[in-house]
CSV table of C-alpha atoms in Angstrom, one decimal:
chain,number,residue,atom,x,y,z
V,1,MET,CA,37.3,-104.4,-87.9
V,2,GLU,CA,39.3,-104.5,-91.3
V,3,ILE,CA,41.5,-106.3,-92.4
V,4,ALA,CA,44.5,-106.0,-95.6
V,5,TYR,CA,44.1,-109.4,-96.9
V,6,ASP,CA,40.7,-111.0,-98.9
V,7,PHE,CA,40.0,-113.7,-97.0
V,8,SER,CA,37.8,-115.2,-99.6
V,9,GLU,CA,41.1,-116.2,-101.4
V,10,ILE,CA,41.7,-119.1,-98.5
V,11,PHE,CA,38.2,-119.5,-96.3
V,12,PRO,CA,35.3,-121.0,-99.1
V,13,SER,CA,32.3,-119.9,-97.7
V,14,GLU,CA,31.5,-116.1,-96.3
V,15,PRO,CA,30.8,-115.3,-93.6
V,16,ILE,CA,31.7,-118.6,-91.2
V,17,GLN,CA,34.1,-120.2,-91.0
V,18,ARG,CA,35.4,-123.0,-88.5
V,19,LEU,CA,38.8,-123.2,-87.8
V,20,ASP,CA,40.1,-126.5,-85.9
V,21,ARG,CA,43.6,-126.7,-85.0
V,22,THR,CA,44.9,-128.9,-88.1
V,23,GLN,CA,43.6,-125.7,-89.8
V,24,LEU,CA,45.5,-122.9,-87.8
V,25,ILE,CA,48.4,-125.1,-88.3
V,26,ARG,CA,47.9,-124.5,-92.0
V,27,PHE,CA,47.0,-120.9,-91.6
V,28,ASN,CA,50.9,-120.4,-90.2
V,29,PRO,CA,51.7,-117.0,-89.3
V,30,ARG,CA,54.5,-117.2,-91.9
V,31,LYS,CA,52.2,-117.2,-95.1
V,32,PHE,CA,48.8,-116.2,-93.6
V,33,TRP,CA,49.6,-113.2,-90.8
V,34,SER,CA,46.0,-112.4,-91.2
V,35,VAL,CA,44.1,-114.9,-89.8
V,36,GLN,CA,46.0,-114.6,-86.6
V,37,LYS,CA,46.0,-111.5,-86.8
V,38,ALA,CA,41.8,-111.4,-86.8
V,39,ILE,CA,41.8,-114.1,-83.6
V,40,ASP,CA,44.3,-111.7,-81.9
V,41,ALA,CA,42.7,-108.7,-82.3
V,42,LEU,CA,38.5,-110.1,-81.9
V,43,GLY,CA,40.5,-111.7,-78.4
V,44,HIS,CA,41.5,-108.8,-76.9
V,45,LEU,CA,38.8,-106.9,-78.1
V,46,SER,CA,36.4,-109.4,-76.0
V,47,THR,CA,38.8,-109.3,-73.2
V,48,GLU,CA,38.4,-105.2,-72.3
V,49,ALA,CA,34.6,-105.3,-72.7
V,50,GLN,CA,34.4,-108.5,-70.6
V,51,GLY,CA,36.6,-106.1,-68.3
V,52,LEU,CA,39.3,-109.3,-68.1
V,53,LYS,CA,43.0,-109.5,-66.7
V,54,ARG,CA,44.2,-111.8,-69.1
V,55,ILE,CA,43.3,-112.2,-73.1
V,56,LEU,CA,41.3,-115.9,-72.9
V,57,THR,CA,41.4,-116.0,-77.1
V,58,THR,CA,44.8,-115.8,-79.7
V,59,TYR,CA,46.2,-117.8,-82.2
V,60,GLU,CA,48.7,-119.2,-80.3
V,61,LYS,CA,46.2,-120.5,-77.1
V,62,VAL,CA,43.8,-121.9,-79.5
V,63,LEU,CA,46.7,-124.1,-80.9
V,64,ASN,CA,48.8,-124.9,-77.4
V,65,GLN,CA,45.4,-126.4,-76.2
V,66,PRO,CA,45.9,-129.9,-74.6
V,67,ASP,CA,42.2,-130.0,-75.6
V,68,ASP,CA,40.7,-129.1,-78.8
V,69,GLN,CA,38.9,-126.1,-79.3
V,70,PHE,CA,37.2,-123.9,-82.1
V,71,ILE,CA,37.2,-121.0,-83.8
V,72,TYR,CA,34.0,-119.9,-85.6
V,73,LEU,CA,34.9,-116.8,-87.1
V,74,MET,CA,32.7,-114.4,-88.8
V,75,TRP,CA,33.9,-112.3,-91.7
V,76,GLN,CA,32.5,-110.3,-95.0
V,77,HIS,CA,33.2,-109.0,-97.7
V,78,HIS,CA,34.1,-104.9,-97.6
V,79,PRO,CA,31.7,-103.3,-100.0
V,80,THR,CA,34.0,-101.0,-101.4
V,81,LYS,CA,37.6,-102.1,-101.0
V,82,PRO,CA,38.5,-105.5,-102.8
V,83,ALA,CA,41.4,-106.4,-101.9
V,84,VAL,CA,39.9,-105.8,-97.6
V,85,SER,CA,38.0,-107.9,-95.1
V,86,LEU,CA,35.8,-106.9,-92.5
V,87,VAL,CA,35.4,-109.3,-89.9
V,88,ILE,CA,32.7,-109.2,-87.9
V,89,GLY,CA,33.0,-111.2,-84.7
V,90,MET,CA,34.7,-115.1,-83.5
V,91,LEU,CA,33.4,-117.9,-80.5
V,92,LYS,CA,35.3,-120.3,-80.0
V,93,VAL,CA,34.2,-123.9,-78.2
V,94,GLY,CA,35.7,-127.1,-76.9
V,95,LYS,CA,34.7,-129.4,-74.7
V,96,LYS,CA,35.7,-129.6,-71.2
V,97,HIS,CA,35.7,-132.6,-68.1
V,98,LEU,CA,32.9,-130.7,-65.0
V,99,TYR,CA,31.5,-131.8,-62.6
V,100,LEU,CA,28.3,-130.3,-62.0
V,101,LEU,CA,25.5,-130.3,-59.8
V,102,ASP,CA,21.7,-129.5,-60.6
V,103,GLU,CA,19.0,-127.7,-59.0
V,104,ASN,CA,18.5,-130.0,-56.9
V,105,GLN,CA,22.1,-130.5,-55.9
V,106,ARG,CA,22.0,-134.0,-57.3
V,107,LYS,CA,25.6,-135.2,-59.1
V,108,TYR,CA,26.2,-134.7,-62.5
V,109,GLU,CA,29.6,-135.7,-64.7
V,110,GLU,CA,29.9,-134.5,-68.1
V,111,GLU,CA,32.0,-133.6,-71.0
V,112,PRO,CA,29.9,-131.1,-72.6
V,113,LEU,CA,30.7,-128.4,-75.7
V,114,CYS,CA,32.0,-125.4,-73.5
V,115,ILE,CA,31.7,-121.8,-74.5
V,116,LEU,CA,35.2,-120.3,-74.4
V,117,ASP,CA,34.9,-116.6,-75.5
V,118,PHE,CA,32.0,-114.9,-77.7
V,119,TYR,CA,32.7,-111.9,-79.4
V,120,ILE,CA,30.6,-109.2,-81.8
V,121,HIS,CA,32.8,-106.1,-82.7
V,122,ASP,CA,31.4,-103.1,-81.7
V,123,SER,CA,30.4,-101.7,-84.8
V,124,VAL,CA,28.3,-104.6,-85.7
V,125,GLN,CA,26.4,-105.4,-83.0
V,126,ARG,CA,22.2,-105.7,-82.6
V,127,ARG,CA,22.3,-106.3,-86.0
V,128,GLY,CA,21.4,-110.5,-85.9
V,129,ASN,CA,25.1,-111.2,-85.7
V,130,GLY,CA,24.9,-113.0,-83.1
V,131,HIS,CA,22.8,-115.3,-83.4
V,132,GLN,CA,23.6,-116.4,-86.7
V,133,LEU,CA,27.2,-117.1,-85.7
V,134,PHE,CA,25.8,-118.7,-82.7
V,135,ASP,CA,23.0,-120.1,-84.6
V,136,HIS,CA,25.5,-121.7,-87.0
V,137,MET,CA,28.0,-123.2,-84.5
V,138,LEU,CA,25.3,-125.2,-82.6
V,139,LYS,CA,24.2,-126.5,-86.1
V,140,GLN,CA,27.8,-127.6,-86.7
V,141,GLU,CA,28.2,-129.1,-83.9
V,142,SER,CA,25.1,-130.7,-84.3
V,143,THR,CA,24.0,-128.9,-80.4
V,144,SER,CA,21.5,-127.0,-79.0
V,145,ALA,CA,21.7,-123.8,-76.3
V,146,ALA,CA,20.4,-126.3,-73.9
V,147,ALA,CA,23.5,-128.9,-74.1
V,148,VAL,CA,25.9,-126.6,-74.1
V,149,ALA,CA,27.8,-125.1,-70.9
V,150,ILE,CA,28.9,-121.5,-70.9
V,151,ASP,CA,32.0,-120.3,-69.4
V,152,ARG,CA,31.2,-117.2,-67.1
V,153,PRO,CA,28.7,-115.2,-69.0
V,154,SER,CA,28.1,-111.8,-69.0
V,155,ASP,CA,24.5,-110.3,-67.9
V,156,ALA,CA,24.1,-109.5,-72.0
V,157,PHE,CA,24.4,-113.3,-72.8
V,158,LEU,CA,22.5,-114.3,-70.1
V,159,GLN,CA,19.9,-112.0,-72.0
V,160,PHE,CA,20.6,-113.4,-75.2
V,161,LEU,CA,20.1,-116.8,-74.7
V,162,SER,CA,17.0,-116.1,-72.7
V,163,LYS,CA,15.8,-113.5,-75.9
V,164,PHE,CA,16.7,-116.1,-78.6
V,165,TYR,CA,16.6,-119.6,-76.8
V,166,GLY,CA,14.0,-119.8,-73.7
V,167,LEU,CA,16.7,-120.6,-71.5
V,168,LYS,CA,15.7,-118.5,-68.3
V,169,LYS,CA,17.3,-120.4,-64.8
V,170,PRO,CA,21.2,-120.3,-65.1
V,171,VAL,CA,22.2,-122.5,-62.5
V,172,TRP,CA,25.8,-120.9,-61.7
V,173,GLN,CA,28.3,-123.5,-60.6
V,174,SER,CA,31.5,-123.4,-57.8
V,175,THR,CA,34.1,-123.3,-61.3
V,176,ASN,CA,31.7,-120.5,-62.7
V,177,PHE,CA,30.2,-122.5,-65.6
V,178,VAL,CA,26.9,-122.2,-66.0
V,179,VAL,CA,24.1,-124.7,-67.4
V,180,PHE,CA,20.4,-124.6,-67.8
V,181,PRO,CA,18.2,-126.5,-66.2
V,182,GLU,CA,17.1,-127.9,-69.5
V,183,PHE,CA,20.9,-129.7,-70.1
V,184,PHE,CA,19.6,-131.8,-67.1
V,185,GLU,CA,17.2,-133.9,-69.0
V,186,GLY,CA,17.7,-137.3,-69.7
V,187,LYS,CA,20.7,-137.8,-68.0
V,188,SER,CA,21.5,-139.5,-65.2
V,189,PRO,CA,22.8,-138.3,-61.4
V,190,VAL,CA,25.9,-140.0,-59.8
V,191,GLU,CA,26.7,-141.1,-56.4
V,192,ARG,CA,30.3,-139.5,-56.4
V,193,TYR,CA,32.7,-138.0,-59.1
V,194,ASP,CA,35.2,-139.8,-60.5
V,195,LYS,CA,38.1,-137.9,-59.2
V,196,SER,CA,41.3,-140.1,-60.7
V,197,GLY,CA,40.4,-137.0,-63.4
V,198,SER,CA,40.2,-133.2,-62.7
V,199,GLY,CA,37.5,-130.8,-63.2
V,200,CYS,CA,38.1,-128.1,-65.5
V,201,ARG,CA,37.4,-124.4,-63.8
V,202,SER,CA,36.9,-121.1,-65.3
V,203,GLU,CA,39.5,-119.4,-67.5
V,204,LYS,CA,38.7,-116.8,-66.6
V,205,PHE,CA,40.2,-114.3,-63.5
V,206,GLY,CA,37.6,-114.3,-61.0
V,207,THR,CA,34.4,-114.6,-59.7
V,208,ARG,CA,30.8,-114.1,-60.5
V,209,ARG,CA,27.5,-114.9,-58.8
V,210,ASN,CA,24.7,-112.9,-59.3
V,211,THR,CA,21.9,-114.6,-57.1
V,212,ASP,CA,18.9,-112.1,-59.4
V,213,VAL,CA,19.3,-113.8,-62.3
V,214,GLY,CA,20.3,-117.6,-61.3
V,215,TYR,CA,21.5,-120.6,-58.8
V,216,SER,CA,24.2,-119.8,-56.5
V,217,LEU,CA,25.9,-123.1,-55.9
V,218,ASN,CA,29.2,-123.1,-53.5
V,219,THR,CA,29.9,-126.8,-53.4
V,220,ASP,CA,34.1,-127.3,-54.6
V,221,LEU,CA,33.1,-130.0,-57.4
V,222,THR,CA,36.5,-129.7,-58.6
V,223,ALA,CA,39.2,-132.3,-57.0
V,224,PRO,CA,40.9,-130.9,-54.6
V,225,GLU,CA,44.9,-128.6,-55.9
V,226,THR,CA,47.3,-130.3,-54.8
V,227,THR,CA,49.9,-128.1,-53.0
V,228,GLY,CA,53.4,-128.1,-53.9
V,229,LYS,CA,55.1,-129.7,-50.4
V,230,ASP,CA,52.6,-132.4,-51.2
V,231,THR,CA,53.9,-132.6,-54.5
V,232,VAL,CA,57.6,-133.4,-53.3
V,233,ALA,CA,56.8,-136.0,-50.8
V,234,GLY,CA,54.2,-137.2,-53.7
V,235,LEU,CA,57.5,-137.9,-55.5
V,236,LEU,CA,59.6,-138.6,-52.9
V,237,HIS,CA,57.5,-141.5,-51.5
V,238,GLY,CA,56.9,-142.9,-55.3
V,239,ASN,CA,53.1,-142.2,-54.7
V,240,MET,CA,52.9,-139.6,-57.4
V,241,THR,CA,53.9,-139.3,-61.2
V,242,PRO,CA,55.7,-136.4,-62.3
V,243,GLU,CA,54.3,-133.8,-64.7
V,244,LEU,CA,56.1,-134.5,-68.2
V,245,ARG,CA,57.2,-132.4,-70.9
V,246,ARG,CA,55.3,-131.9,-73.7
V,247,ILE,CA,57.0,-131.1,-77.3
V,248,ALA,CA,56.1,-127.8,-77.9
V,249,ALA,CA,57.4,-124.9,-81.0
V,250,PRO,CA,60.7,-122.9,-80.9
V,251,ASP,CA,59.6,-120.0,-78.9
V,252,THR,CA,55.9,-120.1,-78.4
V,253,PRO,CA,54.1,-120.0,-74.6
V,254,LEU,CA,54.0,-123.7,-73.9
V,255,ASP,CA,57.9,-123.8,-75.0
V,256,ARG,CA,58.5,-121.1,-72.6
V,257,LYS,CA,56.5,-122.9,-69.8
V,258,ASN,CA,58.7,-125.7,-70.9
V,259,ARG,CA,61.7,-124.2,-70.0
V,260,ARG,CA,61.2,-122.4,-67.1
V,261,ASP,CA,59.5,-125.7,-65.1
V,262,PHE,CA,62.1,-128.2,-66.6
V,263,GLY,CA,65.0,-126.0,-67.3
V,264,HIS,CA,66.5,-127.4,-63.8
V,265,GLN,CA,65.9,-131.2,-64.7
V,266,SER,CA,69.0,-132.4,-65.3
V,267,ILE,CA,69.8,-131.6,-61.6
V,268,TRP,CA,67.3,-134.2,-60.2
């Protein structure tokens, strides 16, 4: 995918650039429009390729996430156009608090690095780019393929992990995250989950179960969701804390959410 911008002017190395929140703020769209365009375009293509109902990865979504997420952007110089870059793919990762079960139904509470979105452009697939990008991320994050959790991987991604990393028995969780038996090696199970926090569910719509390729775990591993009725009762009786407004830049998704959720707060 071509971007009419020479990324070598802002990225120190080719072909992979790690972009955290600080760098995304630095490469703001007003001055560096190409960064947002590359991320948004790849996020849209990834959504289409996975058949999802909503886009998972955009510049604004990564910037406004309450937990830190990173984008690994893969690119290269255009061979004949000096002011053009070729965007090859992207990998989005971040840490999540997860309640997990192993194959023997033992409970674990972990906060692993998670693979949240992964896409290589159709025009450059099956050339080793995905393996190069994934390997680079593992080295940068000082981890291994067996130590990460994956947000609802596709069958193609599971085959990729089996081929390059020998991970063959995915353990599906009720949250739609997947880990492998090797993930639990050296970890101690817990008697019960600490429900003072909340476990993370998949960011992807729908559910996915495939008993041919792994385990299907149906136990609810996350803290129970609170209904609107319970929330009001909790506020009235003083045993719940109301949601706090987070500061957001004007006209961002978080700002619009704040105006929607807190717009009439003054009547209380």
